[in-house]
């Protein structure tokens, strides 16, 4: 009995450590948002260039996420987890020490790489720590709640730290959590599978590098377009580099023995639709956090703490509606729940597009934020389920990695597009004599309107794809030997 209790206590401590690291990774996505105006002033970012503080993290996180999961399988979960945790902590330290915009963006990219390495390794360690299904399900429920708490805590803690200690502390708060966690992890975490050595032919580093570099070039081109127009030589060069690098990625994936992404998985119409919907929705959500914090501080005159609190309903609402999503889906089905959430989100983005220069929290932020949170809570749960429900079991891990990658990359690409669009329009309005605050508000309104149109188009496409899949499942072709997958 004593040995069993000791083992259970050890598993509990190990799980607490793993959950704490997931908390830190999610915290870092939202905690930075409230500090953006202070960072802009301190390091001299342009309005459009400020998006790189968020995008650099999301881009490397999403671009290397599948490679991080592969590394955990090949080189050992514990080893990769501890290495990623140390990299995340050191990069957080470097972020706070940055004295130029370029240094901060580079350190944020390193943070994202650390998150991409440690996050899938931590999740796989949770699975092996609790091999029994009932225990594992309870652990995964806590894991999801911790992630939601990290997002909600970030918007408040970011405001408090920025106001009280300075923007550097939104990064330095990670240092004791991660580096201390790595030291504890050496003792607490056990991993029965140390990995299979270093079979580099099975490790698609070139694929990860080309896709991340290609997406970075694309983001740079989008941001340059907002600042200097599409005809700028650097803008054209960025788009050309993006095309070449992403083309190289496609060639690499078709030729390597074990590709980062097996393109055959996209034959699943449901998986493709779920990933497309996640890309579009995350574009709107990340842009919402970006626009609301700038609107609250630069137009309404809130301080960092007030701006952080103004984002809290969106963060908490997503946690609440994610908990309700399984119950709603038993009544509406997965497609019905998803479309109900996306309808609420489109309405929320449309409401945000009515922002006023003399607005208020109650009239201009609270209502639309709650509507968008319905989409976030319902959408994240349903899209993850749909992404893995229509693929063969041996591809379920790839499907899960892809939907997580779409979540990060959708936020990065969407923010680059929508922030550049808002910046271009605001600067054009100022050029034509509009006062600064109304011009900024007009830019944010256009960004929200574009988000509403993007998410609406993606939702309609997803609805058509799911309807066609359901029809195919009910009426399989006579010459198709395989059994149809039931409609969700």
GROMACS .gro file of C-alpha atoms in nm:
model
  488
    1UNK     CA    1   0.000   0.000   0.000
    2UNK     CA    2   0.281   0.238   0.091
    3UNK     CA    3   0.466   0.167  -0.234
    4UNK     CA    4   0.148   0.224  -0.436
    5UNK     CA    5   0.082   0.551  -0.254
    6UNK     CA    6   0.441   0.664  -0.310
    7UNK     CA    7   0.415   0.587  -0.681
    8UNK     CA    8   0.085   0.774  -0.702
    9UNK     CA    9   0.235   1.076  -0.524
   10UNK     CA   10   0.531   1.074  -0.762
   11UNK     CA   11   0.299   1.060  -1.064
   12UNK     CA   12   0.098   1.348  -0.919
   13UNK     CA   13   0.407   1.564  -0.871
   14UNK     CA   14   0.530   1.481  -1.221
   15UNK     CA   15   0.191   1.568  -1.369
   16UNK     CA   16   0.182   1.897  -1.176
   17UNK     CA   17   0.519   1.987  -1.328
   18UNK     CA   18   0.406   1.895  -1.680
   19UNK     CA   19   0.083   2.094  -1.638
   20UNK     CA   20   0.280   2.393  -1.509
   21UNK     CA   21   0.490   2.397  -1.826
   22UNK     CA   22   0.178   2.388  -2.044
   23UNK     CA   23   0.044   2.676  -1.836
   24UNK     CA   24   0.362   2.874  -1.909
   25UNK     CA   25   0.348   2.803  -2.284
   26UNK     CA   26  -0.014   2.918  -2.315
   27UNK     CA   27   0.044   3.206  -2.073
   28UNK     CA   28   0.314   3.341  -2.303
   29UNK     CA   29   0.072   3.373  -2.594
   30UNK     CA   30  -0.160   3.611  -2.406
   31UNK     CA   31   0.063   3.777  -2.145
   32UNK     CA   32   0.256   3.967  -2.413
   33UNK     CA   33  -0.054   4.119  -2.572
   34UNK     CA   34  -0.120   4.381  -2.304
   35UNK     CA   35   0.248   4.486  -2.304
   36UNK     CA   36   0.255   4.561  -2.679
   37UNK     CA   37   0.201   4.939  -2.658
   38UNK     CA   38   0.482   4.968  -2.400
   39UNK     CA   39   0.711   4.752  -2.617
   40UNK     CA   40   0.624   4.964  -2.922
   41UNK     CA   41   0.730   5.283  -2.743
   42UNK     CA   42   1.037   5.137  -2.573
   43UNK     CA   43   1.193   4.959  -2.872
   44UNK     CA   44   1.067   5.181  -3.153
   45UNK     CA   45   0.851   4.932  -3.343
   46UNK     CA   46   0.636   5.054  -3.630
   47UNK     CA   47   0.263   4.988  -3.594
   48UNK     CA   48   0.267   4.706  -3.850
   49UNK     CA   49   0.605   4.573  -3.733
   50UNK     CA   50   0.471   4.533  -3.379
   51UNK     CA   51   0.282   4.226  -3.500
   52UNK     CA   52   0.617   4.045  -3.522
   53UNK     CA   53   0.636   4.032  -3.141
   54UNK     CA   54   0.337   3.796  -3.152
   55UNK     CA   55   0.399   3.638  -3.493
   56UNK     CA   56   0.760   3.532  -3.432
   57UNK     CA   57   0.644   3.315  -3.140
   58UNK     CA   58   0.341   3.168  -3.316
   59UNK     CA   59   0.532   3.103  -3.638
   60UNK     CA   60   0.817   2.898  -3.492
   61UNK     CA   61   0.579   2.729  -3.250
   62UNK     CA   62   0.355   2.614  -3.534
   63UNK     CA   63   0.631   2.553  -3.787
   64UNK     CA   64   0.831   2.320  -3.562
   65UNK     CA   65   0.546   2.157  -3.369
   66UNK     CA   66   0.537   1.837  -3.576
   67UNK     CA   67   0.916   1.815  -3.568
   68UNK     CA   68   0.907   1.852  -3.189
   69UNK     CA   69   0.666   1.561  -3.160
   70UNK     CA   70   0.885   1.353  -3.389
   71UNK     CA   71   1.192   1.439  -3.180
   72UNK     CA   72   1.019   1.315  -2.864
   73UNK     CA   73   0.951   0.979  -3.031
   74UNK     CA   74   1.303   0.938  -3.167
   75UNK     CA   75   1.524   1.079  -2.892
   76UNK     CA   76   1.322   1.017  -2.576
   77UNK     CA   77   1.033   1.215  -2.427
   78UNK     CA   78   1.207   1.320  -2.106
   79UNK     CA   79   1.527   1.430  -2.281
   80UNK     CA   80   1.341   1.639  -2.539
   81UNK     CA   81   1.101   1.785  -2.281
   82UNK     CA   82   1.382   1.903  -2.054
   83UNK     CA   83   1.579   2.046  -2.348
   84UNK     CA   84   1.275   2.236  -2.474
   85UNK     CA   85   1.199   2.367  -2.127
   86UNK     CA   86   1.554   2.497  -2.084
   87UNK     CA   87   1.545   2.664  -2.427
   88UNK     CA   88   1.211   2.828  -2.346
   89UNK     CA   89   1.346   2.966  -2.018
   90UNK     CA   90   1.669   3.101  -2.167
   91UNK     CA   91   1.481   3.259  -2.458
   92UNK     CA   92   1.243   3.424  -2.210
   93UNK     CA   93   1.543   3.572  -2.032
   94UNK     CA   94   1.678   3.701  -2.364
   95UNK     CA   95   1.341   3.860  -2.449
   96UNK     CA   96   1.350   4.074  -2.137
   97UNK     CA   97   1.714   4.173  -2.203
   98UNK     CA   98   1.643   4.284  -2.562
   99UNK     CA   99   1.731   4.647  -2.638
  100UNK     CA  100   1.626   4.649  -3.005
  101UNK     CA  101   1.323   4.526  -3.190
  102UNK     CA  102   1.530   4.277  -3.386
  103UNK     CA  103   1.672   4.121  -3.070
  104UNK     CA  104   1.325   4.082  -2.922
  105UNK     CA  105   1.182   3.921  -3.236
  106UNK     CA  106   1.476   3.677  -3.254
  107UNK     CA  107   1.433   3.583  -2.888
  108UNK     CA  108   1.058   3.538  -2.938
  109UNK     CA  109   1.129   3.302  -3.227
  110UNK     CA  110   1.357   3.100  -2.997
  111UNK     CA  111   1.078   3.093  -2.738
  112UNK     CA  112   0.840   2.952  -2.997
  113UNK     CA  113   1.093   2.684  -3.091
  114UNK     CA  114   1.125   2.586  -2.724
  115UNK     CA  115   0.746   2.564  -2.695
  116UNK     CA  116   0.724   2.352  -3.011
  117UNK     CA  117   0.977   2.107  -2.864
  118UNK     CA  118   0.845   2.081  -2.508
  119UNK     CA  119   0.467   2.090  -2.567
  120UNK     CA  120   0.422   1.761  -2.760
  121UNK     CA  121   0.682   1.590  -2.540
  122UNK     CA  122   0.493   1.699  -2.227
  123UNK     CA  123   0.162   1.573  -2.366
  124UNK     CA  124   0.311   1.233  -2.451
  125UNK     CA  125   0.463   1.212  -2.102
  126UNK     CA  126   0.117   1.269  -1.954
  127UNK     CA  127  -0.015   0.980  -2.163
  128UNK     CA  128   0.253   0.738  -2.044
  129UNK     CA  129   0.234   0.861  -1.684
  130UNK     CA  130  -0.134   0.759  -1.675
  131UNK     CA  131  -0.167   0.443  -1.889
  132UNK     CA  132  -0.515   0.359  -1.752
  133UNK     CA  133  -0.790   0.515  -1.964
  134UNK     CA  134  -0.997   0.657  -1.676
  135UNK     CA  135  -0.695   0.819  -1.510
  136UNK     CA  136  -0.568   0.949  -1.843
  137UNK     CA  137  -0.903   1.106  -1.929
  138UNK     CA  138  -0.914   1.285  -1.593
  139UNK     CA  139  -0.558   1.406  -1.648
  140UNK     CA  140  -0.640   1.535  -1.996
  141UNK     CA  141  -0.941   1.720  -1.857
  142UNK     CA  142  -0.718   1.893  -1.603
  143UNK     CA  143  -0.463   1.958  -1.879
  144UNK     CA  144  -0.724   2.142  -2.087
  145UNK     CA  145  -0.842   2.343  -1.787
  146UNK     CA  146  -0.483   2.445  -1.707
  147UNK     CA  147  -0.433   2.563  -2.066
  148UNK     CA  148  -0.750   2.773  -2.044
  149UNK     CA  149  -0.638   2.915  -1.709
  150UNK     CA  150  -0.304   3.010  -1.866
  151UNK     CA  151  -0.477   3.214  -2.134
  152UNK     CA  152  -0.703   3.389  -1.883
  153UNK     CA  153  -0.422   3.454  -1.635
  154UNK     CA  154  -0.199   3.597  -1.906
  155UNK     CA  155  -0.420   3.893  -1.992
  156UNK     CA  156  -0.445   4.002  -1.626
  157UNK     CA  157  -0.088   3.923  -1.521
  158UNK     CA  158   0.048   4.097  -1.832
  159UNK     CA  159  -0.124   4.419  -1.730
  160UNK     CA  160  -0.010   4.398  -1.368
  161UNK     CA  161   0.353   4.325  -1.457
  162UNK     CA  162   0.372   4.589  -1.729
  163UNK     CA  163   0.222   4.855  -1.504
  164UNK     CA  164   0.416   4.764  -1.190
  165UNK     CA  165   0.757   4.639  -1.307
  166UNK     CA  166   0.788   4.705  -1.681
  167UNK     CA  167   0.722   4.507  -1.999
  168UNK     CA  168   1.041   4.300  -1.953
  169UNK     CA  169   0.877   4.111  -1.666
  170UNK     CA  170   0.610   3.958  -1.889
  171UNK     CA  171   0.902   3.749  -2.020
  172UNK     CA  172   1.112   3.716  -1.707
  173UNK     CA  173   0.822   3.563  -1.513
  174UNK     CA  174   0.879   3.249  -1.722
  175UNK     CA  175   1.241   3.208  -1.617
  176UNK     CA  176   1.196   3.062  -1.265
  177UNK     CA  177   0.900   2.853  -1.383
  178UNK     CA  178   1.085   2.691  -1.673
  179UNK     CA  179   1.446   2.664  -1.556
  180UNK     CA  180   1.334   2.560  -1.208
  181UNK     CA  181   1.095   2.312  -1.368
  182UNK     CA  182   1.375   2.163  -1.577
  183UNK     CA  183   1.580   2.100  -1.263
  184UNK     CA  184   1.283   1.939  -1.087
  185UNK     CA  185   1.202   1.736  -1.396
  186UNK     CA  186   1.538   1.559  -1.383
  187UNK     CA  187   1.426   1.393  -1.059
  188UNK     CA  188   1.048   1.375  -1.093
  189UNK     CA  189   0.997   1.256  -1.450
  190UNK     CA  190   1.064   0.899  -1.553
  191UNK     CA  191   1.050   0.782  -1.913
  192UNK     CA  192   1.065   0.411  -1.986
  193UNK     CA  193   1.139   0.485  -2.353
  194UNK     CA  194   1.473   0.668  -2.391
  195UNK     CA  195   1.425   0.690  -2.768
  196UNK     CA  196   1.580   0.505  -3.058
  197UNK     CA  197   1.902   0.699  -3.092
  198UNK     CA  198   1.945   0.950  -3.372
  199UNK     CA  199   1.816   0.809  -3.703
  200UNK     CA  200   1.860   1.139  -3.888
  201UNK     CA  201   1.710   1.003  -4.210
  202UNK     CA  202   1.379   0.983  -4.019
  203UNK     CA  203   1.413   1.337  -3.886
  204UNK     CA  204   1.282   1.590  -4.139
  205UNK     CA  205   1.477   1.897  -4.029
  206UNK     CA  206   1.493   2.032  -4.385
  207UNK     CA  207   1.115   2.017  -4.416
  208UNK     CA  208   1.065   2.209  -4.091
  209UNK     CA  209   1.324   2.471  -4.187
  210UNK     CA  210   1.187   2.532  -4.537
  211UNK     CA  211   0.823   2.561  -4.428
  212UNK     CA  212   0.906   2.794  -4.137
  213UNK     CA  213   1.140   3.009  -4.347
  214UNK     CA  214   0.884   3.022  -4.628
  215UNK     CA  215   0.606   3.131  -4.394
  216UNK     CA  216   0.839   3.389  -4.235
  217UNK     CA  217   0.912   3.536  -4.578
  218UNK     CA  218   0.540   3.544  -4.651
  219UNK     CA  219   0.470   3.725  -4.323
  220UNK     CA  220   0.747   3.974  -4.395
  221UNK     CA  221   0.598   4.041  -4.737
  222UNK     CA  222   0.252   4.094  -4.588
  223UNK     CA  223   0.383   4.337  -4.328
  224UNK     CA  224   0.591   4.523  -4.590
  225UNK     CA  225   0.278   4.549  -4.804
  226UNK     CA  226   0.096   4.727  -4.522
  227UNK     CA  227   0.386   4.968  -4.468
  228UNK     CA  228   0.526   5.029  -4.819
  229UNK     CA  229   0.281   4.884  -5.070
  230UNK     CA  230   0.291   4.572  -5.286
  231UNK     CA  231   0.532   4.725  -5.540
  232UNK     CA  232   0.824   4.775  -5.301
  233UNK     CA  233   1.135   4.580  -5.414
  234UNK     CA  234   1.175   4.423  -5.069
  235UNK     CA  235   0.808   4.325  -5.068
  236UNK     CA  236   0.835   4.157  -5.409
  237UNK     CA  237   1.157   3.982  -5.301
  238UNK     CA  238   0.988   3.854  -4.985
  239UNK     CA  239   0.699   3.706  -5.181
  240UNK     CA  240   0.939   3.547  -5.429
  241UNK     CA  241   1.142   3.394  -5.147
  242UNK     CA  242   0.823   3.264  -4.983
  243UNK     CA  243   0.713   3.100  -5.308
  244UNK     CA  244   1.053   2.938  -5.360
  245UNK     CA  245   1.086   2.813  -5.002
  246UNK     CA  246   0.733   2.674  -4.980
  247UNK     CA  247   0.784   2.507  -5.318
  248UNK     CA  248   1.106   2.355  -5.183
  249UNK     CA  249   0.913   2.232  -4.879
  250UNK     CA  250   0.665   2.051  -5.105
  251UNK     CA  251   0.950   1.886  -5.298
  252UNK     CA  252   1.127   1.782  -4.976
  253UNK     CA  253   0.810   1.627  -4.832
  254UNK     CA  254   0.758   1.419  -5.145
  255UNK     CA  255   1.113   1.282  -5.140
  256UNK     CA  256   1.223   1.226  -4.779
  257UNK     CA  257   1.176   0.875  -4.632
  258UNK     CA  258   0.966   1.000  -4.339
  259UNK     CA  259   0.807   1.337  -4.428
  260UNK     CA  260   0.703   1.592  -4.172
  261UNK     CA  261   0.361   1.605  -4.342
  262UNK     CA  262   0.222   1.318  -4.544
  263UNK     CA  263   0.011   1.504  -4.802
  264UNK     CA  264  -0.206   1.196  -4.851
  265UNK     CA  265  -0.377   1.276  -4.521
  266UNK     CA  266  -0.546   1.574  -4.689
  267UNK     CA  267  -0.757   1.333  -4.895
  268UNK     CA  268  -0.985   1.343  -4.592
  269UNK     CA  269  -1.232   1.619  -4.671
  270UNK     CA  270  -1.319   1.654  -4.303
  271UNK     CA  271  -0.957   1.695  -4.195
  272UNK     CA  272  -0.891   1.951  -4.468
  273UNK     CA  273  -1.204   2.147  -4.380
  274UNK     CA  274  -1.122   2.142  -4.007
  275UNK     CA  275  -0.771   2.273  -4.067
  276UNK     CA  276  -0.895   2.545  -4.302
  277UNK     CA  277  -1.155   2.653  -4.048
  278UNK     CA  278  -0.896   2.659  -3.769
  279UNK     CA  279  -0.662   2.875  -3.979
  280UNK     CA  280  -0.935   3.129  -4.051
  281UNK     CA  281  -1.081   3.140  -3.700
  282UNK     CA  282  -0.745   3.177  -3.528
  283UNK     CA  283  -0.665   3.464  -3.764
  284UNK     CA  284  -0.965   3.646  -3.623
  285UNK     CA  285  -0.904   3.555  -3.257
  286UNK     CA  286  -0.537   3.658  -3.243
  287UNK     CA  287  -0.616   3.980  -3.432
  288UNK     CA  288  -0.896   4.047  -3.181
  289UNK     CA  289  -0.655   4.030  -2.885
  290UNK     CA  290  -0.413   4.257  -3.074
  291UNK     CA  291  -0.673   4.516  -3.179
  292UNK     CA  292  -0.859   4.527  -2.847
  293UNK     CA  293  -0.548   4.592  -2.639
  294UNK     CA  294  -0.436   4.871  -2.875
  295UNK     CA  295  -0.788   5.020  -2.888
  296UNK     CA  296  -0.822   5.011  -2.510
  297UNK     CA  297  -0.486   5.177  -2.444
  298UNK     CA  298  -0.434   5.406  -2.743
  299UNK     CA  299  -0.794   5.518  -2.806
  300UNK     CA  300  -0.988   5.475  -2.480
  301UNK     CA  301  -0.688   5.569  -2.265
  302UNK     CA  302  -0.681   5.257  -2.044
  303UNK     CA  303  -0.366   5.160  -1.861
  304UNK     CA  304  -0.209   4.813  -1.901
  305UNK     CA  305  -0.412   4.669  -1.612
  306UNK     CA  306  -0.739   4.800  -1.750
  307UNK     CA  307  -0.655   4.671  -2.097
  308UNK     CA  308  -0.576   4.327  -1.954
  309UNK     CA  309  -0.906   4.315  -1.766
  310UNK     CA  310  -1.091   4.416  -2.083
  311UNK     CA  311  -0.964   4.097  -2.251
  312UNK     CA  312  -1.061   3.875  -1.956
  313UNK     CA  313  -1.422   3.806  -2.070
  314UNK     CA  314  -1.294   3.666  -2.400
  315UNK     CA  315  -1.043   3.437  -2.225
  316UNK     CA  316  -1.281   3.315  -1.955
  317UNK     CA  317  -1.567   3.278  -2.201
  318UNK     CA  318  -1.363   3.041  -2.415
  319UNK     CA  319  -1.292   2.823  -2.111
  320UNK     CA  320  -1.662   2.817  -2.014
  321UNK     CA  321  -1.796   2.738  -2.361
  322UNK     CA  322  -1.528   2.473  -2.417
  323UNK     CA  323  -1.667   2.294  -2.110
  324UNK     CA  324  -2.020   2.324  -2.251
  325UNK     CA  325  -1.927   2.209  -2.603
  326UNK     CA  326  -1.957   1.831  -2.536
  327UNK     CA  327  -2.308   1.877  -2.393
  328UNK     CA  328  -2.419   2.099  -2.681
  329UNK     CA  329  -2.278   1.855  -2.938
  330UNK     CA  330  -2.499   1.574  -2.803
  331UNK     CA  331  -2.799   1.784  -2.910
  332UNK     CA  332  -2.675   1.960  -3.222
  333UNK     CA  333  -2.408   1.715  -3.340
  334UNK     CA  334  -2.050   1.818  -3.411
  335UNK     CA  335  -2.122   2.011  -3.735
  336UNK     CA  336  -2.419   2.189  -3.577
  337UNK     CA  337  -2.215   2.289  -3.270
  338UNK     CA  338  -1.930   2.414  -3.487
  339UNK     CA  339  -2.155   2.623  -3.710
  340UNK     CA  340  -2.342   2.767  -3.411
  341UNK     CA  341  -2.008   2.873  -3.263
  342UNK     CA  342  -1.885   3.023  -3.589
  343UNK     CA  343  -2.213   3.212  -3.636
  344UNK     CA  344  -2.167   3.368  -3.291
  345UNK     CA  345  -1.803   3.451  -3.373
  346UNK     CA  346  -1.894   3.619  -3.703
  347UNK     CA  347  -2.157   3.824  -3.519
  348UNK     CA  348  -1.893   3.918  -3.260
  349UNK     CA  349  -1.640   4.028  -3.521
  350UNK     CA  350  -1.915   4.227  -3.694
  351UNK     CA  351  -2.005   4.396  -3.365
  352UNK     CA  352  -1.638   4.481  -3.307
  353UNK     CA  353  -1.642   4.645  -3.652
  354UNK     CA  354  -1.874   4.910  -3.502
  355UNK     CA  355  -1.610   5.040  -3.257
  356UNK     CA  356  -1.634   5.412  -3.174
  357UNK     CA  357  -1.353   5.657  -3.089
  358UNK     CA  358  -1.553   5.760  -2.779
  359UNK     CA  359  -1.666   5.407  -2.698
  360UNK     CA  360  -1.680   5.218  -2.369
  361UNK     CA  361  -1.597   4.874  -2.237
  362UNK     CA  362  -1.960   4.771  -2.194
  363UNK     CA  363  -2.086   4.883  -2.533
  364UNK     CA  364  -1.783   4.821  -2.754
  365UNK     CA  365  -1.580   4.535  -2.599
  366UNK     CA  366  -1.779   4.317  -2.358
  367UNK     CA  367  -2.067   4.211  -2.584
  368UNK     CA  368  -1.867   4.121  -2.896
  369UNK     CA  369  -1.595   3.955  -2.686
  370UNK     CA  370  -1.850   3.717  -2.533
  371UNK     CA  371  -1.985   3.628  -2.878
  372UNK     CA  372  -1.636   3.554  -3.010
  373UNK     CA  373  -1.570   3.341  -2.700
  374UNK     CA  374  -1.866   3.119  -2.795
  375UNK     CA  375  -1.692   3.049  -3.124
  376UNK     CA  376  -1.362   2.985  -2.948
  377UNK     CA  377  -1.505   2.748  -2.690
  378UNK     CA  378  -1.718   2.548  -2.933
  379UNK     CA  379  -1.479   2.573  -3.225
  380UNK     CA  380  -1.156   2.452  -3.063
  381UNK     CA  381  -1.319   2.141  -2.917
  382UNK     CA  382  -1.515   2.042  -3.228
  383UNK     CA  383  -1.237   2.115  -3.480
  384UNK     CA  384  -0.989   1.896  -3.293
  385UNK     CA  385  -1.240   1.609  -3.284
  386UNK     CA  386  -1.327   1.649  -3.652
  387UNK     CA  387  -0.960   1.665  -3.751
  388UNK     CA  388  -0.888   1.317  -3.615
  389UNK     CA  389  -1.226   1.149  -3.672
  390UNK     CA  390  -1.191   1.072  -4.042
  391UNK     CA  391  -0.835   0.940  -4.069
  392UNK     CA  392  -0.683   0.596  -4.024
  393UNK     CA  393  -0.561   0.520  -3.669
  394UNK     CA  394  -0.194   0.522  -3.773
  395UNK     CA  395  -0.238   0.882  -3.894
  396UNK     CA  396  -0.425   1.012  -3.588
  397UNK     CA  397  -0.106   1.158  -3.438
  398UNK     CA  398  -0.026   1.343  -3.760
  399UNK     CA  399  -0.384   1.473  -3.779
  400UNK     CA  400  -0.366   1.600  -3.421
  401UNK     CA  401  -0.033   1.769  -3.489
  402UNK     CA  402  -0.169   1.934  -3.804
  403UNK     CA  403  -0.469   2.091  -3.630
  404UNK     CA  404  -0.241   2.230  -3.358
  405UNK     CA  405  -0.006   2.364  -3.624
  406UNK     CA  406  -0.300   2.526  -3.806
  407UNK     CA  407  -0.399   2.693  -3.479
  408UNK     CA  408  -0.060   2.860  -3.438
  409UNK     CA  409   0.006   2.942  -3.803
  410UNK     CA  410  -0.347   3.073  -3.855
  411UNK     CA  411  -0.291   3.324  -3.576
  412UNK     CA  412   0.046   3.432  -3.717
  413UNK     CA  413  -0.066   3.469  -4.079
  414UNK     CA  414  -0.399   3.626  -3.990
  415UNK     CA  415  -0.244   3.882  -3.759
  416UNK     CA  416   0.008   3.981  -4.027
  417UNK     CA  417  -0.268   4.034  -4.284
  418UNK     CA  418  -0.524   4.202  -4.062
  419UNK     CA  419  -0.276   4.422  -3.871
  420UNK     CA  420  -0.119   4.538  -4.198
  421UNK     CA  421  -0.463   4.615  -4.340
  422UNK     CA  422  -0.565   4.811  -4.029
  423UNK     CA  423  -0.236   5.001  -4.023
  424UNK     CA  424  -0.254   5.093  -4.391
  425UNK     CA  425  -0.609   5.224  -4.358
  426UNK     CA  426  -0.541   5.420  -4.036
  427UNK     CA  427  -0.234   5.586  -4.186
  428UNK     CA  428  -0.427   5.670  -4.503
  429UNK     CA  429  -0.700   5.832  -4.294
  430UNK     CA  430  -0.443   6.038  -4.101
  431UNK     CA  431  -0.284   6.143  -4.432
  432UNK     CA  432  -0.622   6.275  -4.546
  433UNK     CA  433  -0.672   6.482  -4.231
  434UNK     CA  434  -0.860   6.250  -3.993
  435UNK     CA  435  -0.756   6.297  -3.626
  436UNK     CA  436  -0.544   6.016  -3.479
  437UNK     CA  437  -0.798   5.845  -3.252
  438UNK     CA  438  -1.077   5.824  -3.512
  439UNK     CA  439  -0.821   5.709  -3.771
  440UNK     CA  440  -0.693   5.430  -3.543
  441UNK     CA  441  -1.050   5.324  -3.470
  442UNK     CA  442  -1.130   5.315  -3.842
  443UNK     CA  443  -0.831   5.087  -3.896
  444UNK     CA  444  -0.939   4.849  -3.622
  445UNK     CA  445  -1.294   4.845  -3.760
  446UNK     CA  446  -1.170   4.747  -4.105
  447UNK     CA  447  -0.955   4.471  -3.951
  448UNK     CA  448  -1.253   4.330  -3.763
  449UNK     CA  449  -1.474   4.348  -4.072
  450UNK     CA  450  -1.214   4.155  -4.272
  451UNK     CA  451  -1.200   3.894  -3.991
  452UNK     CA  452  -1.579   3.856  -4.004
  453UNK     CA  453  -1.575   3.803  -4.382
  454UNK     CA  454  -1.286   3.555  -4.359
  455UNK     CA  455  -1.445   3.343  -4.086
  456UNK     CA  456  -1.786   3.352  -4.257
  457UNK     CA  457  -1.637   3.230  -4.586
  458UNK     CA  458  -1.446   2.953  -4.408
  459UNK     CA  459  -1.757   2.846  -4.214
  460UNK     CA  460  -1.962   2.821  -4.533
  461UNK     CA  461  -1.689   2.614  -4.698
  462UNK     CA  462  -1.666   2.389  -4.393
  463UNK     CA  463  -2.043   2.339  -4.389
  464UNK     CA  464  -2.041   2.235  -4.756
  465UNK     CA  465  -1.750   1.995  -4.697
  466UNK     CA  466  -1.917   1.830  -4.397
  467UNK     CA  467  -2.246   1.803  -4.583
  468UNK     CA  468  -2.075   1.637  -4.879
  469UNK     CA  469  -1.894   1.399  -4.643
  470UNK     CA  470  -2.221   1.302  -4.474
  471UNK     CA  471  -2.382   1.240  -4.814
  472UNK     CA  472  -2.089   1.022  -4.921
  473UNK     CA  473  -2.109   0.825  -4.598
  474UNK     CA  474  -2.480   0.754  -4.653
  475UNK     CA  475  -2.445   0.662  -5.023
  476UNK     CA  476  -2.108   0.496  -5.085
  477UNK     CA  477  -2.003   0.428  -5.440
  478UNK     CA  478  -2.074   0.076  -5.560
  479UNK     CA  479  -1.714   0.014  -5.658
  480UNK     CA  480  -1.567   0.135  -5.329
  481UNK     CA  481  -1.463  -0.169  -5.123
  482UNK     CA  482  -1.384   0.014  -4.802
  483UNK     CA  483  -1.648   0.089  -4.540
  484UNK     CA  484  -1.760   0.449  -4.503
  485UNK     CA  485  -1.671   0.646  -4.193
  486UNK     CA  486  -1.984   0.748  -4.001
  487UNK     CA  487  -2.078   1.113  -4.012
  488UNK     CA  488  -1.997   1.296  -3.687
   0.00000   0.00000   0.00000
